[in-house]
Each structure stands twice: as C-alpha cells, then as structure tokens.
Amino acid sequence: MFLLGMGIVSENLQNLAANRVRDVISKLAETPILSVLAGVVITVLIQSSGTVTAMLVGLATAGVVTLDQVMGIILGTGIGTTITTQLLSLDVASIGLPIFGFAYVIQFLAEKRVLNRFAQAIMGFGLMFFGLEVIGWGTMALKEAALFEETLTYFKSNPLAMVAITAIFTALVRSSATVVGIAMSMAMSGIISVGDAFYWVYGANVGTTATALLAAAGSNSVGRQVAWAHSLHKILMVALFYFFTPQIAKLITTGNAARDVANAHLLFNLTGAIIFFPFIRQTARWIQKIVPKRSGENEFSVKYLDRATFESPSVVLAHAERECLRMADIVLGMIKDSISLMHDENTDMVADLRGRDNRVDLLNREISLFITKFMSTDDAELHRQMVRLFSFASDLESAADVIDNSIIELAEKKHALKLEFSKEGWKELETLHAAVMEVAELSVSCFQLQSPDLAAKVVFKKRVIRKMEKMLREAHIERMVAGRKESINTSSIYLDVLSDYRRIVGLFATHVYSFLKAR
C-alpha cells in the first residue's frame, strides 16, 4: 500500500507538471543554486531520487546536459527525498484512510482535470500514511518473533552488514523513502534505536543509486559519469558519517522516534549538499578522470556547426540549414517508428525514441544558440532566412515532444491495460500515419528546396488530413454506437492518437505557411 500510494502520488504530480520535467532540468541546470532547487522539486514530483538520476543519465548521454550542470541537481535529489520522510514523521499515519476517503470523493466529483489529478495525489499520500501504519502493526508483531530478534541483534552488532542489506532492499523496491519509513516504524516500536536507524538511512541512500547505475549500463562516458557521481557522493557521505554515528544520533535524539529518524535522513542529505556544493566543478573534473571516455566512443553532438570558424552570415545559414535537415531526419524516424510502438509493446524502442528526442533537444538548442549569434546582420533577407531556420528547428523539437510526451505514453497505457484496437481502427490509423509521413517528408523537402509547388502540396495534404481525421473520428463513434467492445475500450487512446498525429502535421506545415506568405 505504501509503494502503491507513492506510485499514485508520483504519476499525478508529474501529470500536474505537464510532463515537462526534462525541460525544467535542461533550463535550470545552467545555474548551480537553481539546479539544486530543481533537484529538490523534481524529486518531490518523481518520488525517487534514483529515477531522477536515471533521467539525468539519459539527458547526459544524449548531450543535452553536461556533468557540471547536473552535479547540483544530484545534490538536490538527496534533499528532495527527505521531504516525503518529513511528512511521514508527522503524526498522520492514523488518519491515512480518512485522507484517502476524502480525496477520493473530491476526485470523483471533480470536473476539472487539474483538481482531479491533485485529489488523486492526495489519495496517494493517504495510502502512504496508512501503509506506514500497517508497517507499524507488522513491526510490533515482529517483536515477539525470536528469529527476527536474533537477526536484528546480529545486524546491530554488524552495522556494515545492516547498511549492505538495506542498500540491497532499497535497490529492489527502488524507494529510499520506503526503507526510511520502515526504519521509522521500527524505531517507534522500540525495536531499533535512532543510532541503528542511521545505518538504515545510509543503506537507503546507497541503494537508491542502483537505478542510475543500471540506466548508465551501455551509455557513453558522460552518462556513466553522472551515475557514478551520484553513487560516489552517497558513498563518501556514508564514509564521513559512519564513524561518528553514535555521537550524531545522541545529538539529534529528542525522544520522538519518528521525527528523529526523519531528521537523521534530512541531516545526512543536507550536510552532503552543503559540503559538496562549493566543489561542484572540482568534483566533476575528478569524476571525469576516474570514469574516462572509452576508446572509440563517439558522443552525439552537432556535426556542421563550428562557431569559431564561420564568420560570413551566408555560410552560417548554410551550415545551420544542414544541421536542421539532420534534425529533421531524426524526427521523421521517430514518426515512422511511433506506429510500430503503438502496435507492439517494445521497451527498447521506447528508450530509443526517448533518446532520439533528447538528441533533437540538443540540436535545437545548439542551432538556436548558433543562429542568434549572427541575427544582428543588416541584410534583411539573411535575417528572414535565419528566423525561418530558428522557427523550423523549434517546430521539429515540438513535433518530437508530441511523440515523447504523448504518443509514447498512450502506447504504454494501451499495452499496460492489454487493449487492442479494432481491425478497422488499426487500418484507419495506419492510413492516417502513412499520410502524416507523406506530409512530413514533403514539408522537409519544401524547407530544403523552397519550392512553391511543394508548399502547395503540403497545404493541400494538410487539409486532406484534417478531413481524414474528422472522418476517422466519426467512423470510430459509429463502431462505439454499434457496441464494438474494442472501440469502446480504446476510445480515449484512439482519439488522442488521431489528435497527436494531426498536431504533428500542423507543426510541419507552419514554416510552409510562412514561406507562402513571404512570397
């Protein structure tokens, strides 16, 4: 129940954040203090520092962020995990079910999606609080178990073994808050002392690094460096605290076991952030030395842009256009593969599509920075062409985001619920997808050749797709009225996919309208 509640909280808080967590990371990572704050906030939303760090590994692997930029976020993730345990330490376990029931009524009656999501998040917290109470019941019963007492006595006399076993358990459940919550319940039951709970806190913090280390397997050097930066930070902090644990425990003990354990978790992570924050850049250099680039490893980056070489605006324009076309090829590939993902469950393809979206983000950022350095030209035509490139790159990035933030999630939802579209629905969806691919390819050709004929074709095809989408919606509704089970069960997913493909067509057509207007 605790883990289920945490999952509900995480899902709904992320949806309230409009799934723009990665964008927030890439924008706030530039400033160290803001990156720490971003790490705190995002971890509260995701409810897992390991998952946030795994996300950082993906962004770093794609080149969207650097090791220097994410070091602050890594420090912030540790603090973010303590927010949940601080909430759990309040005397709220006994009112978990009333909170859940009240929030359930609100979400049942709520008509606005935001309020519904917020109420569901509160329901999740209610389950977490009640789950903590159930854990407390269990620990009280364990006091009577001789085998448990013997095992616990062994671990109390071997703190390193306690750290190791709690780290393994944290890696399995992928939640340090769960492990700290169990330690909190055991301390409240008098089974362990606050000093013993510190070793649970150490294990929970070390164990949460497993998610990022697994995500870094097979990634490039930057991705591995991010994962190891997270791991080594936790290990060094455990080494720093370990030998002074009895003294620190005595210092923070107040008699309120729940608060004391939560404060131990907070003290550990807050101290780690304070100690390492002034040395972010030095630590990054050290990590880069101990986790070097492998021989023959190629990191994804820009291919045609070289800010130091090109001084002529016309040359800038030519190379930025080549980079835009490279970016367009990636987006076209994402659109092409999206229909396969909708048809068959494929976790590898999901990871690959998200990786390609990260590459698109990188190229869009670099193209934008490159062009803006030369936007001050007095040549009106060159200025117009640069704006055209800037806008096209932005539209491509938005199209990739539609796949990453919407179509992938719809496919995952469809497969998780074991749903299947009707045969007619599949055929119609494949027809629409083929039309979308045609428009996207025509749009890219029009961008490259600046052809009025191709522009006219894109506009015509866009209107055809608009009519096609309307017809497909009507056909789908007719199947629902006829009582087709597949159509009824997949209705929301199917209609959302139609809308997403139409959005992609609209984004690819934007530059065409600007081109025709300028003629």
XYZ file of C-alpha atoms in Angstrom:
519
model
C 0.000 0.000 0.000
C 2.893 2.332 0.766
C 4.502 1.717 -2.638
C 1.150 1.918 -4.432
C 0.438 5.247 -2.771
C 3.874 6.530 -3.735
C 3.268 5.493 -7.350
C -0.087 7.305 -7.417
C 1.485 10.457 -5.958
C 4.348 10.357 -8.462
C 2.125 9.781 -11.508
C -0.325 12.558 -10.709
C 2.232 15.139 -9.618
C 4.129 14.514 -12.847
C 0.924 14.959 -14.839
C 0.235 18.212 -12.991
C 3.709 19.321 -14.056
C 2.618 18.633 -17.660
C 5.452 16.131 -18.145
C 7.935 18.956 -18.674
C 10.348 17.706 -16.035
C 13.168 17.160 -18.551
C 12.733 20.669 -19.931
C 12.998 22.114 -16.428
C 16.194 20.148 -15.868
C 17.838 21.379 -19.073
C 16.858 25.012 -18.425
C 17.747 25.262 -14.739
C 20.923 23.186 -14.898
C 22.946 26.223 -16.001
C 22.902 27.896 -12.547
C 24.273 25.783 -9.650
C 21.925 27.052 -6.936
C 18.889 26.760 -9.240
C 19.972 23.268 -10.235
C 19.962 22.206 -6.568
C 16.461 23.646 -6.129
C 15.369 21.930 -9.349
C 16.695 18.629 -7.970
C 14.637 19.085 -4.798
C 11.393 19.951 -6.615
C 11.706 17.279 -9.304
C 12.488 14.567 -6.758
C 9.386 15.536 -4.787
C 7.380 15.143 -8.018
C 9.000 11.889 -9.133
C 9.207 10.468 -5.574
C 12.506 8.733 -6.374
C 15.987 10.233 -6.437
C 17.210 7.163 -8.320
C 14.677 7.700 -11.102
C 15.600 11.389 -11.378
C 19.275 10.485 -11.620
C 18.468 7.848 -14.255
C 16.737 10.637 -16.200
C 19.884 12.735 -15.851
C 21.914 9.829 -17.205
C 19.708 9.779 -20.320
C 19.970 13.545 -20.827
C 23.734 13.492 -20.331
C 24.131 10.539 -22.690
C 22.262 12.487 -25.375
C 24.403 15.571 -24.735
C 21.510 17.752 -23.570
C 23.241 18.495 -20.250
C 26.835 18.253 -19.055
C 28.250 16.698 -15.893
C 28.943 20.162 -14.429
C 25.310 21.157 -14.916
C 23.767 18.091 -13.276
C 26.029 17.957 -10.211
C 23.794 20.489 -8.443
C 20.669 18.526 -9.376
C 22.224 15.364 -7.917
C 22.752 17.199 -4.611
C 19.155 18.436 -4.745
C 17.724 14.956 -5.299
C 19.057 13.844 -1.927
C 17.297 16.717 -0.178
C 14.122 16.081 -2.170
C 13.807 12.535 -0.838
C 13.736 13.873 2.729
C 10.535 15.866 2.109
C 8.497 12.659 1.939
C 10.035 11.237 5.115
C 9.447 14.527 6.919
C 5.754 14.242 6.008
C 5.711 10.634 7.192
C 7.247 11.618 10.524
C 4.234 13.767 11.352
C 1.530 12.055 13.365
C -0.592 11.351 10.299
C -0.442 7.554 9.949
C -3.719 7.070 11.815
C -5.592 9.482 9.526
C -4.292 7.945 6.279
C -7.602 6.274 5.417
C -9.734 9.371 6.192
C -7.420 11.432 3.946
C -7.739 8.791 1.218
C -11.543 8.710 1.532
C -11.931 12.487 1.485
C -9.637 12.847 -1.530
C -11.482 10.016 -3.317
C -14.780 11.900 -3.015
C -13.149 15.077 -4.350
C -11.627 13.339 -7.377
C -14.908 11.509 -8.040
C -16.839 14.789 -8.119
C -14.135 16.970 -9.723
C -14.890 18.028 -13.277
C -11.631 19.890 -13.892
C -8.667 17.678 -14.740
C -6.226 19.652 -12.566
C -8.388 19.248 -9.468
C -8.894 15.564 -10.282
C -5.144 14.988 -10.546
C -4.477 16.906 -7.342
C -7.112 14.884 -5.464
C -5.581 11.639 -6.755
C -2.176 12.789 -5.495
C -3.695 13.376 -2.043
C -5.234 9.884 -2.255
C -1.726 8.555 -2.835
C -0.438 10.330 0.250
C -3.345 8.872 2.227
C -2.335 5.364 1.115
C 1.278 6.057 2.027
C 0.290 7.212 5.515
C -1.966 4.185 6.025
C 0.747 1.908 4.631
C 3.131 3.296 7.218
C 0.612 2.448 9.951
C 0.326 -1.116 8.635
C 4.123 -1.371 8.653
C 3.951 -0.285 12.303
C 1.489 -3.089 13.072
C 3.852 -5.559 11.456
C 6.900 -4.360 13.347
C 5.023 -4.599 16.656
C 4.251 -8.246 15.888
C 7.875 -8.894 14.923
C 8.962 -8.032 18.465
C 7.560 -11.398 19.515
C 9.453 -13.365 16.839
C 12.632 -14.951 18.241
C 14.246 -15.408 14.802
C 13.704 -11.751 13.964
C 15.213 -10.708 17.318
C 18.290 -12.863 16.679
C 18.707 -11.482 13.170
C 18.309 -7.922 14.376
C 20.826 -8.498 17.179
C 23.342 -9.677 14.567
C 22.812 -6.618 12.416
C 23.069 -4.299 15.423
C 26.490 -5.722 16.183
C 27.497 -5.564 12.483
C 26.471 -2.125 11.224
C 28.149 -2.585 7.834
C 26.006 -5.668 7.217
C 22.945 -3.597 8.115
C 23.984 -0.922 5.620
C 24.533 -3.583 2.932
C 21.203 -5.387 3.417
C 19.187 -2.146 3.498
C 21.014 -0.953 0.370
C 20.053 -4.161 -1.450
C 16.449 -3.869 -0.284
C 16.308 -0.221 -1.428
C 17.659 -1.207 -4.844
C 14.911 -3.837 -5.153
C 11.992 -1.588 -4.141
C 13.570 1.488 -5.818
C 12.490 3.751 -2.991
C 14.656 5.098 -0.195
C 11.557 6.639 1.435
C 10.093 3.144 1.912
C 13.198 1.898 3.709
C 13.433 5.002 5.882
C 9.697 4.642 6.605
C 10.238 1.060 7.810
C 13.136 2.226 9.999
C 10.852 4.931 11.347
C 8.172 2.384 12.267
C 10.706 0.089 13.904
C 12.145 2.960 15.929
C 8.654 3.955 17.046
C 8.038 0.351 18.136
C 11.262 0.370 20.143
C 12.805 -2.417 18.042
C 15.767 -0.288 16.954
C 17.335 2.877 18.331
C 17.843 6.143 16.484
C 21.524 5.197 16.178
C 20.564 1.925 14.474
C 18.185 3.823 12.186
C 21.122 5.863 10.898
C 22.545 2.713 9.284
C 19.180 2.159 7.591
C 19.414 5.733 6.290
C 22.921 5.051 4.949
C 21.775 1.883 3.195
C 18.723 3.611 1.749
C 20.874 6.368 0.251
C 23.448 3.971 -1.197
C 20.774 1.608 -2.545
C 18.939 4.332 -4.415
C 21.988 4.766 -6.691
C 21.374 1.337 -8.258
C 18.671 2.692 -10.592
C 21.035 5.230 -12.147
C 23.902 2.716 -12.401
C 21.642 0.305 -14.298
C 20.496 3.146 -16.577
C 24.146 4.006 -17.286
C 24.986 0.477 -18.438
C 25.814 0.753 -22.117
C 25.645 4.564 -22.186
C 28.501 6.851 -23.127
C 31.108 8.293 -20.782
C 29.020 11.306 -19.731
C 26.079 9.101 -18.770
C 28.352 6.828 -16.733
C 29.965 9.844 -15.082
C 26.565 11.149 -13.930
C 25.626 7.763 -12.448
C 28.954 7.383 -10.675
C 28.868 10.976 -9.426
C 25.594 10.126 -7.681
C 26.974 6.861 -6.286
C 30.312 8.200 -5.095
C 28.645 11.198 -3.462
C 26.471 8.860 -1.369
C 29.353 6.511 -0.548
C 31.640 9.357 0.536
C 28.911 10.789 2.763
C 28.371 7.382 4.398
C 32.128 7.126 4.992
C 32.092 10.611 6.534
C 29.135 9.899 8.853
C 29.782 6.232 9.681
C 32.420 6.558 12.398
C 30.570 9.381 14.166
C 27.125 7.785 14.077
C 26.679 7.267 17.860
C 27.664 10.877 18.606
C 25.432 12.319 15.861
C 22.497 10.133 16.937
C 22.892 11.299 20.532
C 22.993 14.911 19.320
C 19.694 14.782 17.371
C 17.691 12.432 19.635
C 14.657 14.214 21.097
C 12.538 11.304 22.252
C 10.191 11.431 19.250
C 11.458 8.406 17.290
C 9.659 9.210 14.030
C 10.924 12.783 13.952
C 14.422 11.699 14.946
C 14.708 9.186 12.084
C 13.307 11.707 9.568
C 15.775 14.304 10.852
C 18.627 11.794 10.527
C 17.678 11.377 6.855
C 17.477 15.161 6.401
C 20.765 15.806 8.226
C 22.608 13.238 6.101
C 21.467 14.667 2.758
C 21.521 18.337 3.713
C 25.068 18.029 5.066
C 26.118 16.281 1.861
C 24.720 19.105 -0.255
C 26.383 21.802 1.881
C 29.775 20.079 1.865
C 29.925 19.311 -1.854
C 28.167 22.384 -3.287
C 31.254 24.687 -3.251
C 33.248 21.993 -5.051
C 30.834 21.085 -7.853
C 33.245 21.881 -10.689
C 36.246 20.277 -8.989
C 34.219 17.149 -8.230
C 33.071 16.988 -11.855
C 36.713 17.135 -13.052
C 37.616 14.355 -10.610
C 34.732 12.160 -11.772
C 35.777 12.687 -15.398
C 39.256 11.421 -14.538
C 38.151 8.279 -12.738
C 35.427 7.492 -15.324
C 37.235 8.350 -18.583
C 35.933 8.175 -22.112
C 36.271 4.731 -23.656
C 38.451 4.339 -26.735
C 36.419 4.687 -29.894
C 33.431 6.146 -28.074
C 31.534 8.754 -30.069
C 29.194 11.096 -28.266
C 26.276 12.591 -30.134
C 26.805 16.259 -30.933
C 26.382 18.834 -33.676
C 28.009 17.886 -36.959
C 28.030 21.015 -39.108
C 28.221 23.884 -36.647
C 31.534 25.436 -35.706
C 31.136 28.799 -34.020
C 34.833 29.615 -34.194
C 35.269 29.133 -37.948
C 32.371 30.673 -39.828
C 32.176 34.446 -39.945
C 30.074 35.011 -43.069
C 26.309 35.038 -42.292
C 25.601 33.200 -45.539
C 27.955 30.395 -44.510
C 26.332 30.333 -41.077
C 22.974 29.962 -42.782
C 24.139 27.068 -44.973
C 25.594 25.062 -42.108
C 22.663 25.728 -39.787
C 20.338 24.509 -42.550
C 22.323 21.275 -42.877
C 22.028 20.757 -39.123
C 18.274 21.439 -39.318
C 17.907 18.793 -42.005
C 19.863 16.356 -39.841
C 17.456 17.140 -37.012
C 14.502 16.633 -39.387
C 15.761 13.160 -40.317
C 15.721 12.160 -36.640
C 12.150 13.445 -36.187
C 10.978 11.689 -39.364
C 12.419 8.451 -37.996
C 10.564 8.993 -34.718
C 7.260 9.488 -36.550
C 7.881 6.390 -38.663
C 8.580 4.182 -35.631
C 5.758 5.563 -33.499
C 3.117 3.433 -35.227
C 5.112 0.243 -34.502
C 5.277 1.194 -30.840
C 1.516 1.635 -30.807
C 1.081 -1.833 -32.344
C 3.517 -3.883 -30.241
C 4.937 -3.384 -26.757
C 8.670 -2.700 -27.058
C 10.544 -1.218 -24.110
C 13.766 -0.973 -26.131
C 12.029 1.159 -28.742
C 10.583 3.403 -26.022
C 14.092 4.011 -24.694
C 15.377 4.570 -28.226
C 12.639 7.100 -29.057
C 13.278 8.992 -25.826
C 16.982 9.001 -26.657
C 16.264 10.421 -30.105
C 14.050 13.098 -28.535
C 16.992 14.062 -26.328
C 19.144 14.389 -29.453
C 16.544 16.609 -31.070
C 16.519 18.777 -27.930
C 20.302 19.076 -28.130
C 20.320 20.015 -31.815
C 17.527 22.557 -31.358
C 19.417 24.223 -28.517
C 22.705 24.321 -30.421
C 21.113 25.563 -33.651
C 19.283 28.309 -31.766
C 22.439 29.442 -29.955
C 24.400 29.326 -33.197
C 21.920 31.390 -35.192
C 21.288 34.021 -32.526
C 24.966 34.961 -32.564
C 24.525 36.162 -36.152
C 20.972 37.532 -36.040
C 22.218 41.127 -35.901
C 23.020 41.169 -39.617
C 21.710 44.198 -41.544
C 20.822 42.037 -44.530
C 17.006 41.745 -44.336
C 16.865 38.584 -46.466
C 19.527 36.806 -44.407
C 17.733 37.839 -41.237
C 14.472 36.395 -42.583
C 16.200 33.136 -43.509
C 17.711 32.853 -40.026
C 14.289 33.364 -38.449
C 12.973 30.658 -40.790
C 15.660 28.229 -39.592
C 15.083 29.153 -35.971
C 11.331 28.566 -36.278
C 11.677 25.310 -38.232
C 14.057 23.860 -35.641
C 11.637 24.839 -32.877
C 8.711 23.184 -34.699
C 10.729 19.996 -35.211
C 11.528 19.895 -31.492
C 7.832 20.360 -30.678
C 6.880 17.514 -33.043
C 9.405 15.236 -31.322
C 7.916 16.242 -27.960
C 4.442 15.173 -29.132
C 5.834 11.675 -29.667
C 7.853 11.658 -26.445
C 5.281 13.231 -24.125
C 2.063 11.903 -25.602
C 2.205 9.084 -28.160
C 4.693 7.018 -26.144
C 2.574 7.418 -23.011
C -0.575 6.448 -24.908
C 1.168 3.335 -26.250
C 2.374 2.390 -22.759
C -1.129 2.875 -21.386
C -2.628 0.724 -24.154
C -0.188 -2.120 -23.526
C -0.457 -1.858 -19.726
C -4.244 -2.250 -19.975
C -3.886 -5.088 -22.531
C -6.124 -3.269 -25.017
C -6.357 -3.779 -28.761
C -7.793 -1.522 -31.448
C -10.423 -2.968 -33.746
C -9.235 -4.217 -37.152
C -10.944 -1.275 -38.834
C -9.388 1.098 -36.311
C -5.901 -0.275 -36.989
C -6.327 0.031 -40.735
C -7.563 3.619 -40.409
C -4.717 4.520 -38.046
C -2.123 3.078 -40.418
C -3.687 5.028 -43.294
C -3.503 8.257 -41.286
C 0.086 7.512 -40.256
C 1.114 6.999 -43.888
C -0.482 10.335 -44.793
C 1.304 12.058 -41.893
C 4.640 10.636 -43.034
C 3.982 11.886 -46.564
C 3.225 15.414 -45.363
C 6.264 15.450 -43.061
C 8.595 14.347 -45.859
C 7.087 16.880 -48.284
C 7.480 19.584 -45.645
C 11.175 18.826 -45.162
C 11.731 18.825 -48.931
C 9.894 22.142 -49.182
C 12.114 23.593 -46.442
C 15.238 22.476 -48.274
C 14.209 23.442 -51.822
C 11.936 26.421 -51.025
C 9.587 25.176 -53.725
C 6.158 26.838 -54.135
C 4.801 23.643 -55.720
C 5.848 21.529 -52.726
C 4.435 24.172 -50.381
C 1.086 23.988 -52.157
C 1.122 20.190 -51.868
C 1.812 20.380 -48.124
C -1.100 22.777 -47.607
C -3.392 20.575 -49.689
C -2.339 17.372 -47.889
C -2.751 19.078 -44.515
C -6.369 19.880 -45.365
C -6.895 16.307 -46.541
C -5.584 15.002 -43.202
C -7.864 17.379 -41.305
C -10.854 15.936 -43.171
C -9.479 12.409 -42.753
C -9.188 12.830 -39.002
C -12.793 14.018 -38.834
C -13.969 11.008 -40.871
C -11.983 8.592 -38.695
C -13.478 10.078 -35.546
C -16.972 9.639 -36.961
C -16.218 6.049 -38.033
C -14.887 5.294 -34.560
C -18.000 6.733 -32.915
C -20.178 4.625 -35.226
C -18.351 1.495 -34.074
C -18.928 2.527 -30.451
C -22.636 3.056 -31.105
C -22.732 -0.389 -32.693
C -21.384 -1.796 -29.420
C -17.924 -2.829 -30.650
C -16.045 -3.753 -27.467
C -12.556 -2.917 -28.822
C -13.676 0.552 -29.908
C -15.360 1.288 -26.577
C -12.344 0.170 -24.513
C -9.750 2.053 -26.579
C -11.807 5.152 -27.355
C -9.830 7.758 -25.391
C -6.468 6.372 -26.530
C -7.506 6.085 -30.169
C -8.926 9.610 -30.367
C -5.876 11.080 -28.624
C -3.563 9.377 -31.142
C -5.567 10.905 -34.005
C -5.210 14.342 -32.393
C -1.472 13.882 -31.833
C -0.802 12.954 -35.452
C -2.824 15.955 -36.600
C -0.759 18.180 -34.252
C 2.435 16.848 -35.821
C 1.129 17.703 -39.300
C 0.276 21.203 -38.106
C 3.801 21.732 -36.760
C 5.378 20.535 -40.009
C 3.136 22.879 -42.010
C 3.896 26.042 -40.016
C 7.016 27.019 -41.972
C 5.179 26.356 -45.264
C 2.540 28.991 -44.496
C 5.270 31.467 -43.552
C 7.058 30.721 -46.835
C 3.909 31.251 -48.939
C 3.052 34.429 -47.031
C 6.521 35.887 -47.690
C 6.295 35.350 -51.472
